[in-house]
Amino acid sequence: MHRQPNVHIHLGDCLPILQGMESGSVNLAYLDPPFFTQKVHRLAPRDRSREFSFDDLWSSQKEYATFLFERLSEIRRVVADDGSVFFHCDRNAVHLARAIMDDVFGSENFRSEIIWHYRRWSNSQRGLLPTHQTILYYTQSDNYTFNEIWTEYSPATNVDQILQRRSRDGSNKSVYARDEQGNAIPNGTKRGVPLSDVWDIPFLNPKAKERTGYPTQKPLLLLERIISLATNEGDCVLDPFCGSGTSLVAAQLLNRTAIGIDLSEDAVEITKQRLEEPIMSQSRLLDVGREAYRNADDNALAILQGVDYVPVQRNAGIDAILKQDFAGGPITVLVQRPGETLLEAARKLSKASASKGAKLMFLIAMSRGGCFDFAEELPTGVVVIESPALGIREHLDKLKRPDVLLEKASYLPPVKPESLFETL
Amino acid sequence: MHRQPNVHIHLGDCLPILQGMESGSVNLAYLDPPFFTQKVHRLAPRDRSREFSFDDLWSSQKEYATFLFERLSEIRRVVADDGSVFFHCDRNAVHLARAIMDDVFGSENFRSEIIWHYRRWSNSQRGLLPTHQTILYYTQSDNYTFNEIWTEYSPATNVDQILQRRSRDGSNKSVYARDEQGNAIPNGTKRGVPLSDVWDIPFLNPKAKERTGYPTQKPLLLLERIISLATNEGDCVLDPFCGSGTSLVAAQLLNRTAIGIDLSEDAVEITKQRLEEPIMSQSRLLDVGREAYRNADDNALAILQGVDYVPVQRNAGIDAILKQDFAGGPITVLVQRPGETLLEAARKLSKASASKGAKLMFLIAMSRGGCFDFAEELPTGVVVIESPALGIREHLDKLKRPDVLLEKASYLPPVKPESLFETL
DNA sequence: TACACCTCTGAATCTTCCA
DNA sequence: CTGGAAGATTCAGAGGTGT
């Protein structure tokens, strides 16, 4: 048994250790037990010098159910009256876990089925890519600790709706309240939308420094959210299958005390190290948000509708690549931006495409950009395509020319698109 | 019993009707059964001495479980060998549903736990806002129909790694492959990322036209996705608890046949009406596919960016009016829709514009529509402008011509947009 | 048939390079 | 020198393949 200021780590099966604990002494239990996946998890740590592994092969579902049932029953005893339990489930065991939890804690104490959603790699082509895990949230009683977390309004939300007070009219319809002068009544400050049960938190990235090399490691952010939802400072967090100790690190960072238990010596060792030197990887994605990566903005891409393309987001010189190849290389596309000449755009596209091996590039012209004579200077392989805006604008300009009679103008023959290829 | 061309609707309990159906006659079954949410299973937490058993869950809800089990067994019989079942679950019954489905179809035929995620407004303050529902996806066998759907890469993904082939170096590290000159080797066409099991589909807006007033109505988009994933055109879709018939409408729109069953006369009546309505107003969808049409409709105007226009709602022949006038009348704009020839679009535009006194109309061409020689027949005053999609597509076609040398093609001089106006 | 091993993939970080 | 953008790398799944 190792002792950190406010964190206790035990080595061994959690059942006897739980049995030795005082009733009601824990405010939050988080469990991520080994699952009945019939696979041995195996992963080399970052330095590739050691291997961790644990065996979660249970001879039958019944045996596994009993294993869980015994430990959960003890957990129920040690959790305080206003305490909570979060049970992290493999998708192959959710229903089993739910049934056992209903049995132990009572279905009336089931609060939420939390979906942890993340994006992930895979080359799976037949079937849907699994990108979520489930966390079952139960409380000991109706009177549980819950700290609200507010998130941002959806971009689609009508601001009026948020800012104006509402009332019911004669027929009990919800309407905006008005004062005597008919003005809207402000509704005070708004905190946002209450946290939902679907959590979008990035999966722990293979390159993250936060990684310990221990299998099934969870992101710190996930545990921080759980702990701050269900406990207050000074409360006690229990993790009976603590693995690499993410929950304990999170508890420590949030000024909670914590008790961790694990069967594996490696796990306990790693956890001790992490507690002394907690590393939370600096995630740019989390810092700046997913949106910050988008430089192929939707406006630009909307111009491309009707084309089969893949949007490209992390490259200033390329908005999209076509799904089709050409001469062994990709076909890249850029939409000219406001305030940028056609030639500038073409050079950007050409430069960015060079390293991608593209031999054909399409540039969508939004304006003439002060450069009518670009043909000679245009980088090799760049093909300019007009946007409708440009076509419309130029056509209108043409109609203003003194030598074009207005009456005749409305009878203009349509432009034959074939003329585009006259230069071929 | 009501009969539409390819949709049969039955009134009554589905069990006897299923029993009368032929084995293997259905390719996809979608169920959204009623849930008896009166929380019969309010089990008091037990003493810890007992063992957990699945029988407890079963017997506590015996009546309901039996109800489902009987019907699911029949469903298994009528589903074809390569068929699928999607079971839409109430969150209070997922585990029960999963257990029964495992029993009837076998856990080895469990494919996915689909999370339907939507945003929802609520001021609930204690606890997490439920914003998801679960759909269990099972197949009849290993050899099941599955049509891949591809989605966008994460914005944080960089293009290089998806465009370049990779190999292993001496120490088995993954690195980019290079040819003798040290250039990157392209890795073939890219389609995007396979569809994940978390689906972000907006909940039916309370004001949406789609809404029938029937409770628990699901968005069309959700059903369309399920049907297009698991069936091909002409296949048969079964919905034994069809309610307001969203699945049947979706099946019809996607050229599948469908069988719907419901206990309620109201439900059957509403379904009949909904089925007739889309046939009347959207017969075109049957030819061109719902997806293309919807996208075009939503985004039609996006293609006009860079132009000063006022969007026009609810006018089939006009998408926008330019802020600028011409010859004393407005200038109208229409974007050609998928499945519509250029000439059809031009006539629509011309007809709709006549009453507005427009003397100049712009038609944005998205395809050639089988009509290369439209110039003469084109209504007076209509000017055709090419969409970038069209320009790109035609350019690529040009490059495929036998008389165009590939080597030369990649060095094609850029098209001078001026050439567009040579016919003036 | 079962299983070990090799290949492919892409999210998100780390690293490098360039302006 | 510095900050940001582009490029390189890691590793967990899912397949495929060969024994």
Short mmCIF file of C-alpha atoms in Angstrom, two decimals, chain B residues 11-422:
data_model
loop_
_atom_site.label_atom_id
_atom_site.label_comp_id
_atom_site.label_asym_id
_atom_site.label_seq_id
_atom_site.Cartn_x
_atom_site.Cartn_y
_atom_site.Cartn_z
CA LEU B 11 -54.26 -3.00 -39.29
CA GLY B 12 -53.90 -5.19 -36.24
CA ASP B 13 -51.45 -6.96 -33.97
CA CYS B 14 -48.35 -7.87 -35.93
CA LEU B 15 -48.02 -11.39 -34.53
CA PRO B 16 -50.73 -13.14 -36.55
CA ILE B 17 -49.84 -11.10 -39.61
CA LEU B 18 -46.19 -12.05 -39.33
CA GLN B 19 -47.20 -15.67 -38.91
CA GLY B 20 -49.00 -15.48 -42.23
CA MET B 21 -45.93 -14.16 -44.04
CA GLU B 22 -43.54 -16.20 -46.10
CA SER B 23 -40.14 -17.12 -44.66
CA GLY B 24 -37.23 -15.03 -45.90
CA SER B 25 -39.49 -12.59 -47.71
CA VAL B 26 -38.21 -9.44 -46.04
CA ASN B 27 -34.80 -7.80 -46.39
CA LEU B 28 -34.95 -5.35 -43.55
CA ALA B 29 -37.09 -5.12 -40.46
CA TYR B 30 -37.24 -1.88 -38.54
CA LEU B 31 -39.01 -1.91 -35.17
CA ASP B 32 -39.89 0.86 -32.84
CA PRO B 33 -42.20 -1.03 -30.53
CA PRO B 34 -44.27 0.61 -27.82
CA PHE B 35 -42.64 0.50 -24.42
CA PHE B 36 -44.55 -0.12 -21.29
CA THR B 37 -42.72 2.46 -19.30
CA GLN B 38 -44.80 2.18 -16.16
CA LYS B 39 -41.61 0.90 -14.56
CA VAL B 40 -42.96 -2.45 -13.51
CA HIS B 41 -39.45 -3.50 -12.76
CA ARG B 42 -38.97 -1.40 -9.68
CA LEU B 43 -36.87 -4.00 -8.00
CA ALA B 44 -35.82 -3.16 -4.53
CA PRO B 45 -32.09 -3.54 -4.14
CA ARG B 46 -31.32 -7.00 -2.88
CA ASP B 47 -29.39 -8.44 -0.08
CA ARG B 48 -25.85 -9.05 -1.15
CA SER B 49 -25.80 -12.74 -0.49
CA ARG B 50 -27.69 -13.70 -3.60
CA GLU B 51 -26.24 -14.26 -7.02
CA PHE B 52 -27.22 -12.23 -9.99
CA SER B 53 -29.07 -13.96 -12.78
CA PHE B 54 -30.54 -12.87 -16.04
CA ASP B 55 -33.74 -14.63 -15.10
CA ASP B 56 -34.44 -11.84 -12.65
CA LEU B 57 -34.47 -9.26 -15.38
CA TRP B 58 -36.57 -11.52 -17.51
CA SER B 59 -39.17 -12.42 -14.90
CA SER B 60 -39.56 -8.88 -13.65
CA GLN B 61 -40.75 -7.92 -17.10
CA LYS B 62 -42.00 -11.26 -18.11
CA GLU B 63 -45.11 -10.16 -19.89
CA TYR B 64 -43.38 -7.58 -22.00
CA ALA B 65 -40.38 -9.76 -22.69
CA THR B 66 -42.66 -12.53 -23.88
CA PHE B 67 -44.58 -10.12 -26.08
CA LEU B 68 -41.33 -9.06 -27.77
CA PHE B 69 -39.84 -12.49 -27.91
CA GLU B 70 -42.79 -13.99 -29.78
CA ARG B 71 -42.82 -11.26 -32.38
CA LEU B 72 -39.06 -11.15 -32.83
CA SER B 73 -38.97 -14.88 -33.37
CA GLU B 74 -41.44 -14.53 -36.21
CA ILE B 75 -39.46 -11.59 -37.56
CA ARG B 76 -36.35 -13.71 -37.61
CA ARG B 77 -38.22 -16.24 -39.69
CA VAL B 78 -39.44 -13.76 -42.30
CA VAL B 79 -36.09 -11.96 -42.69
CA ALA B 80 -33.95 -13.19 -45.58
CA ASP B 81 -30.50 -14.70 -45.12
CA ASP B 82 -28.72 -11.51 -46.02
CA GLY B 83 -31.26 -9.33 -44.20
CA SER B 84 -31.00 -7.06 -41.17
CA VAL B 85 -33.00 -5.92 -38.19
CA PHE B 86 -32.87 -2.48 -36.63
CA PHE B 87 -34.47 -2.26 -33.21
CA HIS B 88 -35.20 1.25 -31.99
CA CYS B 89 -35.06 1.23 -28.19
CA ASP B 90 -36.37 3.24 -25.38
CA ARG B 91 -33.51 3.98 -23.03
CA ASN B 92 -35.30 2.21 -20.20
CA ALA B 93 -35.41 -1.00 -22.16
CA VAL B 94 -32.15 -1.19 -24.11
CA HIS B 95 -30.71 -3.88 -21.93
CA LEU B 96 -33.86 -5.97 -22.10
CA ALA B 97 -34.04 -5.55 -25.86
CA ARG B 98 -30.41 -6.46 -26.22
CA ALA B 99 -30.82 -9.60 -24.15
CA ILE B 100 -33.83 -10.73 -26.16
CA MET B 101 -32.22 -9.91 -29.48
CA ASP B 102 -29.09 -11.81 -28.47
CA ASP B 103 -31.32 -14.71 -27.67
CA VAL B 104 -33.32 -14.61 -30.89
CA PHE B 105 -30.66 -13.62 -33.42
CA GLY B 106 -27.55 -14.77 -31.59
CA SER B 107 -24.94 -12.45 -30.11
CA GLU B 108 -22.61 -13.23 -33.00
CA ASN B 109 -25.07 -11.44 -35.27
CA PHE B 110 -25.00 -8.27 -33.23
CA ARG B 111 -23.45 -5.62 -35.46
CA SER B 112 -23.76 -2.25 -33.82
CA GLU B 113 -25.28 -0.22 -31.08
CA ILE B 114 -26.25 2.84 -33.07
CA ILE B 115 -26.54 6.06 -31.11
CA TRP B 116 -28.95 8.53 -32.63
CA HIS B 117 -27.80 11.87 -31.23
CA TYR B 118 -29.79 15.06 -31.53
CA ARG B 119 -29.86 18.45 -29.89
CA ARG B 120 -32.83 19.30 -27.81
CA TRP B 121 -33.78 22.24 -25.73
CA SER B 122 -34.66 21.82 -22.10
CA ASN B 123 -34.31 23.64 -18.84
CA SER B 124 -33.92 20.54 -16.76
CA GLN B 125 -31.30 21.35 -14.21
CA ARG B 126 -30.63 18.27 -12.19
CA GLY B 127 -28.96 15.60 -14.18
CA LEU B 128 -27.82 15.23 -17.74
CA LEU B 129 -30.08 16.16 -20.59
CA PRO B 130 -30.98 13.00 -22.53
CA THR B 131 -30.12 13.67 -26.16
CA HIS B 132 -29.78 10.24 -27.65
CA GLN B 133 -31.69 7.12 -28.47
CA THR B 134 -30.34 3.69 -29.21
CA ILE B 135 -30.89 1.49 -32.23
CA LEU B 136 -29.68 -2.10 -32.07
CA TYR B 137 -28.44 -3.46 -35.37
CA TYR B 138 -28.50 -7.22 -35.92
CA THR B 139 -28.18 -9.25 -39.08
CA GLN B 140 -29.60 -12.64 -39.97
CA SER B 141 -26.16 -14.02 -40.80
CA ASP B 142 -22.55 -13.13 -41.52
CA ASN B 143 -23.37 -12.58 -45.13
CA TYR B 144 -25.46 -9.44 -44.94
CA THR B 145 -26.25 -6.61 -47.33
CA PHE B 146 -24.30 -3.51 -46.41
CA ASN B 147 -23.90 -0.41 -48.55
CA GLU B 148 -20.99 1.69 -47.43
CA ILE B 149 -21.54 5.33 -46.62
CA TRP B 150 -18.54 7.64 -46.43
CA THR B 151 -18.26 10.73 -44.31
CA GLU B 152 -15.76 13.56 -44.00
CA TYR B 153 -12.36 13.30 -42.42
CA SER B 154 -11.85 15.03 -39.12
CA PRO B 155 -10.76 18.64 -39.64
CA ALA B 156 -7.63 17.82 -37.69
CA THR B 157 -6.53 15.15 -40.13
CA ASN B 158 -3.73 16.15 -42.43
CA VAL B 159 -3.88 15.36 -46.12
CA ASP B 160 -0.39 13.99 -46.51
CA GLN B 161 -0.98 10.82 -44.64
CA ILE B 162 -4.12 9.94 -46.53
CA LEU B 163 -2.59 10.78 -49.90
CA GLN B 164 0.78 9.13 -49.45
CA ARG B 165 1.52 5.45 -49.33
CA ARG B 166 3.32 4.27 -46.24
CA SER B 167 5.69 1.44 -45.51
CA ARG B 168 7.75 0.09 -42.63
CA ASP B 169 11.39 0.97 -42.15
CA GLY B 170 14.09 -1.30 -40.75
CA SER B 171 12.90 -1.00 -37.16
CA ASN B 172 9.32 -1.63 -38.23
CA LYS B 173 8.37 2.00 -37.84
CA SER B 174 5.69 3.33 -40.18
CA VAL B 175 7.09 5.94 -42.57
CA TYR B 176 6.05 7.49 -45.87
CA ALA B 177 7.08 5.41 -48.86
CA ARG B 178 9.36 7.10 -51.42
CA ASP B 179 10.37 6.20 -54.92
CA GLU B 180 13.96 6.29 -56.16
CA GLN B 181 13.83 10.05 -56.62
CA GLY B 182 12.64 10.47 -53.08
CA ASN B 183 9.18 11.52 -54.13
CA ALA B 184 6.06 10.56 -52.26
CA ILE B 185 4.08 7.69 -53.77
CA PRO B 186 0.36 8.42 -54.09
CA ASN B 187 -2.00 6.12 -52.31
CA GLY B 188 -4.99 6.02 -54.64
CA THR B 189 -8.41 7.57 -54.43
CA LYS B 190 -9.87 8.64 -51.14
CA ARG B 191 -13.53 8.37 -50.27
CA GLY B 192 -13.48 9.62 -46.72
CA VAL B 193 -14.18 7.86 -43.47
CA PRO B 194 -16.64 4.98 -43.06
CA LEU B 195 -19.86 5.94 -41.30
CA SER B 196 -19.63 5.64 -37.54
CA ASP B 197 -22.17 4.24 -35.12
CA VAL B 198 -23.00 7.67 -33.67
CA TRP B 199 -25.43 9.48 -35.94
CA ASP B 200 -25.99 13.16 -35.51
CA ILE B 201 -29.41 13.70 -37.05
CA PRO B 202 -31.63 16.60 -35.96
CA PHE B 203 -34.71 15.68 -34.01
CA LEU B 204 -37.86 16.46 -35.87
CA ASN B 205 -38.42 20.18 -35.49
CA PRO B 206 -41.81 20.79 -33.88
CA LYS B 207 -42.69 23.11 -36.72
CA ALA B 208 -41.43 20.88 -39.49
CA LYS B 209 -43.86 20.15 -42.24
CA GLU B 210 -42.93 16.54 -41.91
CA ARG B 211 -44.65 16.28 -38.57
CA THR B 212 -47.89 14.36 -38.66
CA GLY B 213 -49.00 14.88 -35.12
CA TYR B 214 -48.39 11.26 -34.33
CA PRO B 215 -46.26 10.66 -31.21
CA THR B 216 -42.70 9.30 -31.43
CA GLN B 217 -42.39 10.17 -35.06
CA LYS B 218 -38.84 9.70 -36.31
CA PRO B 219 -37.05 11.89 -38.83
CA LEU B 220 -37.19 10.71 -42.40
CA LEU B 221 -33.45 11.13 -42.67
CA LEU B 222 -32.88 8.55 -39.94
CA LEU B 223 -35.00 5.95 -41.69
CA GLU B 224 -33.54 6.78 -45.07
CA ARG B 225 -30.08 6.16 -43.74
CA ILE B 226 -31.04 2.81 -42.24
CA ILE B 227 -32.80 1.67 -45.38
CA SER B 228 -30.07 2.71 -47.76
CA LEU B 229 -27.42 1.10 -45.56
CA ALA B 230 -29.05 -2.29 -45.36
CA THR B 231 -31.10 -2.74 -48.54
CA ASN B 232 -30.94 -2.29 -52.29
CA GLU B 233 -33.58 -0.97 -54.63
CA GLY B 234 -36.55 -3.25 -54.93
CA ASP B 235 -35.91 -4.89 -51.54
CA CYS B 236 -38.68 -5.27 -49.00
CA VAL B 237 -38.82 -3.31 -45.74
CA LEU B 238 -40.98 -4.46 -42.84
CA ASP B 239 -42.15 -2.26 -39.97
CA PRO B 240 -44.35 -4.24 -37.59
CA PHE B 241 -45.06 -1.21 -35.37
CA CYS B 242 -45.22 1.38 -38.08
CA GLY B 243 -46.97 4.22 -36.24
CA SER B 244 -47.16 7.21 -38.52
CA GLY B 245 -45.28 5.30 -41.18
CA THR B 246 -42.00 7.17 -41.52
CA SER B 247 -40.20 3.97 -42.44
CA LEU B 248 -42.73 3.25 -45.16
CA VAL B 249 -42.46 6.71 -46.61
CA ALA B 250 -38.68 6.43 -46.61
CA ALA B 251 -38.86 3.00 -48.23
CA GLN B 252 -41.12 4.35 -50.92
CA LEU B 253 -38.87 7.33 -51.60
CA LEU B 254 -35.92 5.00 -51.98
CA ASN B 255 -37.70 2.61 -54.33
CA ARG B 256 -38.10 -0.20 -51.85
CA THR B 257 -41.29 -2.10 -51.26
CA ALA B 258 -42.66 -2.01 -47.74
CA ILE B 259 -45.00 -3.74 -45.34
CA GLY B 260 -46.35 -1.79 -42.39
CA ILE B 261 -48.43 -3.04 -39.49
CA ASP B 262 -50.02 -1.14 -36.65
CA LEU B 263 -52.67 -1.72 -34.04
CA SER B 264 -54.10 1.75 -34.27
CA GLU B 265 -56.59 2.83 -36.88
CA ASP B 266 -55.35 6.41 -36.58
CA ALA B 267 -51.82 5.33 -37.33
CA VAL B 268 -52.85 3.41 -40.40
CA GLU B 269 -54.93 6.32 -41.62
CA ILE B 270 -52.13 8.84 -41.19
CA THR B 271 -49.68 6.53 -42.89
CA LYS B 272 -51.93 6.16 -45.91
CA GLN B 273 -52.17 9.91 -46.24
CA ARG B 274 -48.45 10.41 -45.92
CA LEU B 275 -47.80 7.79 -48.53
CA GLU B 276 -50.08 9.41 -51.02
CA GLU B 277 -48.74 12.87 -50.40
CA PRO B 278 -45.10 12.28 -51.30
CA ILE B 279 -46.18 10.40 -54.39
CA MET B 280 -48.14 13.40 -55.59
CA SER B 281 -45.69 16.13 -54.79
CA GLN B 282 -42.34 14.44 -55.04
CA SER B 283 -42.64 11.80 -57.71
CA ARG B 284 -39.44 13.13 -59.16
CA LEU B 285 -37.63 12.02 -56.04
CA LEU B 286 -38.30 8.44 -56.94
CA ASP B 287 -36.19 8.84 -60.04
CA VAL B 288 -33.29 10.84 -58.79
CA GLY B 289 -32.88 9.82 -55.19
CA ARG B 290 -33.90 11.74 -52.19
CA GLU B 291 -30.42 12.62 -51.02
CA ALA B 292 -29.38 14.52 -54.10
CA TYR B 293 -32.59 16.41 -54.17
CA ARG B 294 -32.55 17.54 -50.58
CA ASN B 295 -28.98 18.70 -50.74
CA ALA B 296 -29.58 20.59 -53.88
CA ASP B 297 -32.57 22.29 -52.37
CA ASP B 298 -30.81 23.33 -49.21
CA ASN B 299 -27.67 24.47 -50.92
CA ALA B 300 -28.95 25.67 -54.23
CA LEU B 301 -28.35 29.25 -53.24
CA ALA B 302 -24.94 28.68 -51.73
CA ILE B 303 -23.59 28.39 -55.21
CA LEU B 304 -24.55 32.02 -55.84
CA GLN B 305 -22.21 33.50 -53.29
CA GLY B 306 -20.42 36.54 -54.48
CA VAL B 307 -23.62 37.79 -56.07
CA ASP B 308 -25.94 40.31 -54.44
CA TYR B 309 -29.28 38.55 -54.31
CA VAL B 310 -32.48 38.15 -52.34
CA PRO B 311 -33.52 34.54 -51.79
CA VAL B 312 -37.00 33.63 -52.98
CA GLN B 313 -38.98 31.13 -50.96
CA ARG B 314 -41.78 28.92 -52.14
CA ASN B 315 -41.46 29.55 -55.81
CA ALA B 316 -40.54 26.48 -57.76
CA GLY B 317 -39.25 28.47 -60.71
CA ILE B 318 -37.15 31.14 -59.01
CA ASP B 319 -34.43 30.67 -56.43
CA ALA B 320 -33.33 34.27 -56.10
CA ILE B 321 -33.75 37.77 -57.43
CA LEU B 322 -30.70 39.96 -57.94
CA LYS B 323 -30.64 43.22 -56.05
CA GLN B 324 -29.87 44.88 -59.32
CA ASP B 325 -32.61 45.58 -61.89
CA PHE B 326 -32.44 45.27 -65.64
CA ALA B 327 -34.49 47.06 -68.26
CA GLY B 328 -37.07 48.01 -65.66
CA GLY B 329 -37.65 44.48 -64.47
CA PRO B 330 -36.05 42.21 -61.88
CA ILE B 331 -33.32 39.75 -62.75
CA THR B 332 -34.29 36.25 -61.65
CA VAL B 333 -32.05 33.27 -60.95
CA LEU B 334 -32.69 29.55 -60.87
CA VAL B 335 -30.28 26.75 -60.06
CA GLN B 336 -30.80 23.58 -62.04
CA ARG B 337 -31.79 20.60 -59.88
CA PRO B 338 -30.57 17.03 -60.21
CA GLY B 339 -32.79 14.97 -62.46
CA GLU B 340 -33.98 18.00 -64.38
CA THR B 341 -32.81 18.84 -67.87
CA LEU B 342 -31.44 22.25 -68.60
CA LEU B 343 -34.32 22.97 -70.93
CA GLU B 344 -36.92 21.99 -68.34
CA ALA B 345 -35.26 24.27 -65.83
CA ALA B 346 -35.10 27.11 -68.33
CA ARG B 347 -38.80 26.82 -69.12
CA LYS B 348 -39.65 26.74 -65.42
CA LEU B 349 -37.57 29.84 -64.87
CA SER B 350 -39.02 31.62 -67.85
CA LYS B 351 -42.58 30.82 -66.89
CA ALA B 352 -42.18 31.83 -63.26
CA SER B 353 -40.37 35.02 -64.26
CA ALA B 354 -42.96 36.15 -66.80
CA SER B 355 -45.39 37.46 -64.20
CA LYS B 356 -42.56 39.31 -62.46
CA GLY B 357 -41.76 41.27 -65.58
CA ALA B 358 -38.21 39.96 -65.73
CA LYS B 359 -36.44 40.49 -69.04
CA LEU B 360 -33.22 38.87 -67.98
CA MET B 361 -32.98 35.50 -66.25
CA PHE B 362 -29.94 33.55 -65.17
CA LEU B 363 -29.99 29.80 -65.12
CA ILE B 364 -27.15 28.07 -63.30
CA ALA B 365 -26.41 24.83 -65.14
CA MET B 366 -25.46 21.89 -62.93
CA SER B 367 -25.48 19.35 -65.73
CA ARG B 368 -25.87 19.17 -69.45
CA GLY B 369 -29.11 17.25 -68.99
CA GLY B 370 -28.79 15.39 -72.28
CA CYS B 371 -29.27 18.62 -74.19
CA PHE B 372 -26.27 20.03 -76.01
CA ASP B 373 -28.18 21.93 -78.56
CA PHE B 374 -30.43 23.94 -76.36
CA ALA B 375 -29.50 27.34 -77.66
CA GLU B 376 -32.26 27.60 -80.21
CA GLU B 377 -35.04 26.29 -78.04
CA LEU B 378 -34.09 28.26 -74.98
CA PRO B 379 -36.76 30.72 -73.85
CA THR B 380 -36.02 34.33 -74.64
CA GLY B 381 -34.00 36.23 -72.07
CA VAL B 382 -32.59 33.18 -70.31
CA VAL B 383 -28.82 33.25 -69.93
CA VAL B 384 -27.11 30.04 -68.98
CA ILE B 385 -24.22 30.24 -66.53
CA GLU B 386 -22.10 27.22 -65.79
CA SER B 387 -21.64 25.88 -62.32
CA PRO B 388 -18.06 25.01 -61.40
CA ALA B 389 -19.14 21.38 -61.11
CA LEU B 390 -20.07 21.38 -64.75
CA GLY B 391 -16.87 23.06 -65.79
CA ILE B 392 -14.76 20.61 -63.85
CA ARG B 393 -16.67 17.60 -65.10
CA GLU B 394 -16.42 18.64 -68.71
CA HIS B 395 -12.78 19.43 -68.42
CA LEU B 396 -12.12 15.97 -67.02
CA ASP B 397 -14.13 14.40 -69.83
CA LYS B 398 -12.08 16.33 -72.32
CA LEU B 399 -8.92 14.91 -70.82
CA LYS B 400 -10.20 11.42 -71.44
CA ARG B 401 -10.54 11.99 -75.18
CA PRO B 402 -8.21 9.75 -77.15
CA ASP B 403 -6.82 12.68 -79.13
CA VAL B 404 -5.71 14.47 -76.00
CA LEU B 405 -2.33 13.21 -74.88
CA LEU B 406 -2.16 12.71 -71.15
CA GLU B 407 1.24 14.28 -70.96
CA LYS B 408 0.15 17.30 -72.81
CA ALA B 409 -3.12 17.40 -70.95
CA SER B 410 -1.47 18.00 -67.64
CA TYR B 411 0.12 21.09 -69.12
CA LEU B 412 -3.09 22.43 -70.56
CA PRO B 413 -3.10 26.17 -70.71
CA PRO B 414 -5.72 27.68 -68.45
CA VAL B 415 -9.04 28.55 -69.94
CA LYS B 416 -9.42 32.25 -70.48
CA PRO B 417 -12.76 33.21 -69.08
CA GLU B 418 -13.00 35.82 -71.80
CA SER B 419 -13.69 33.04 -74.24
CA LEU B 420 -17.03 32.67 -72.57
CA PHE B 421 -18.10 35.85 -74.20
CA GLU B 422 -16.82 35.27 -77.66
#
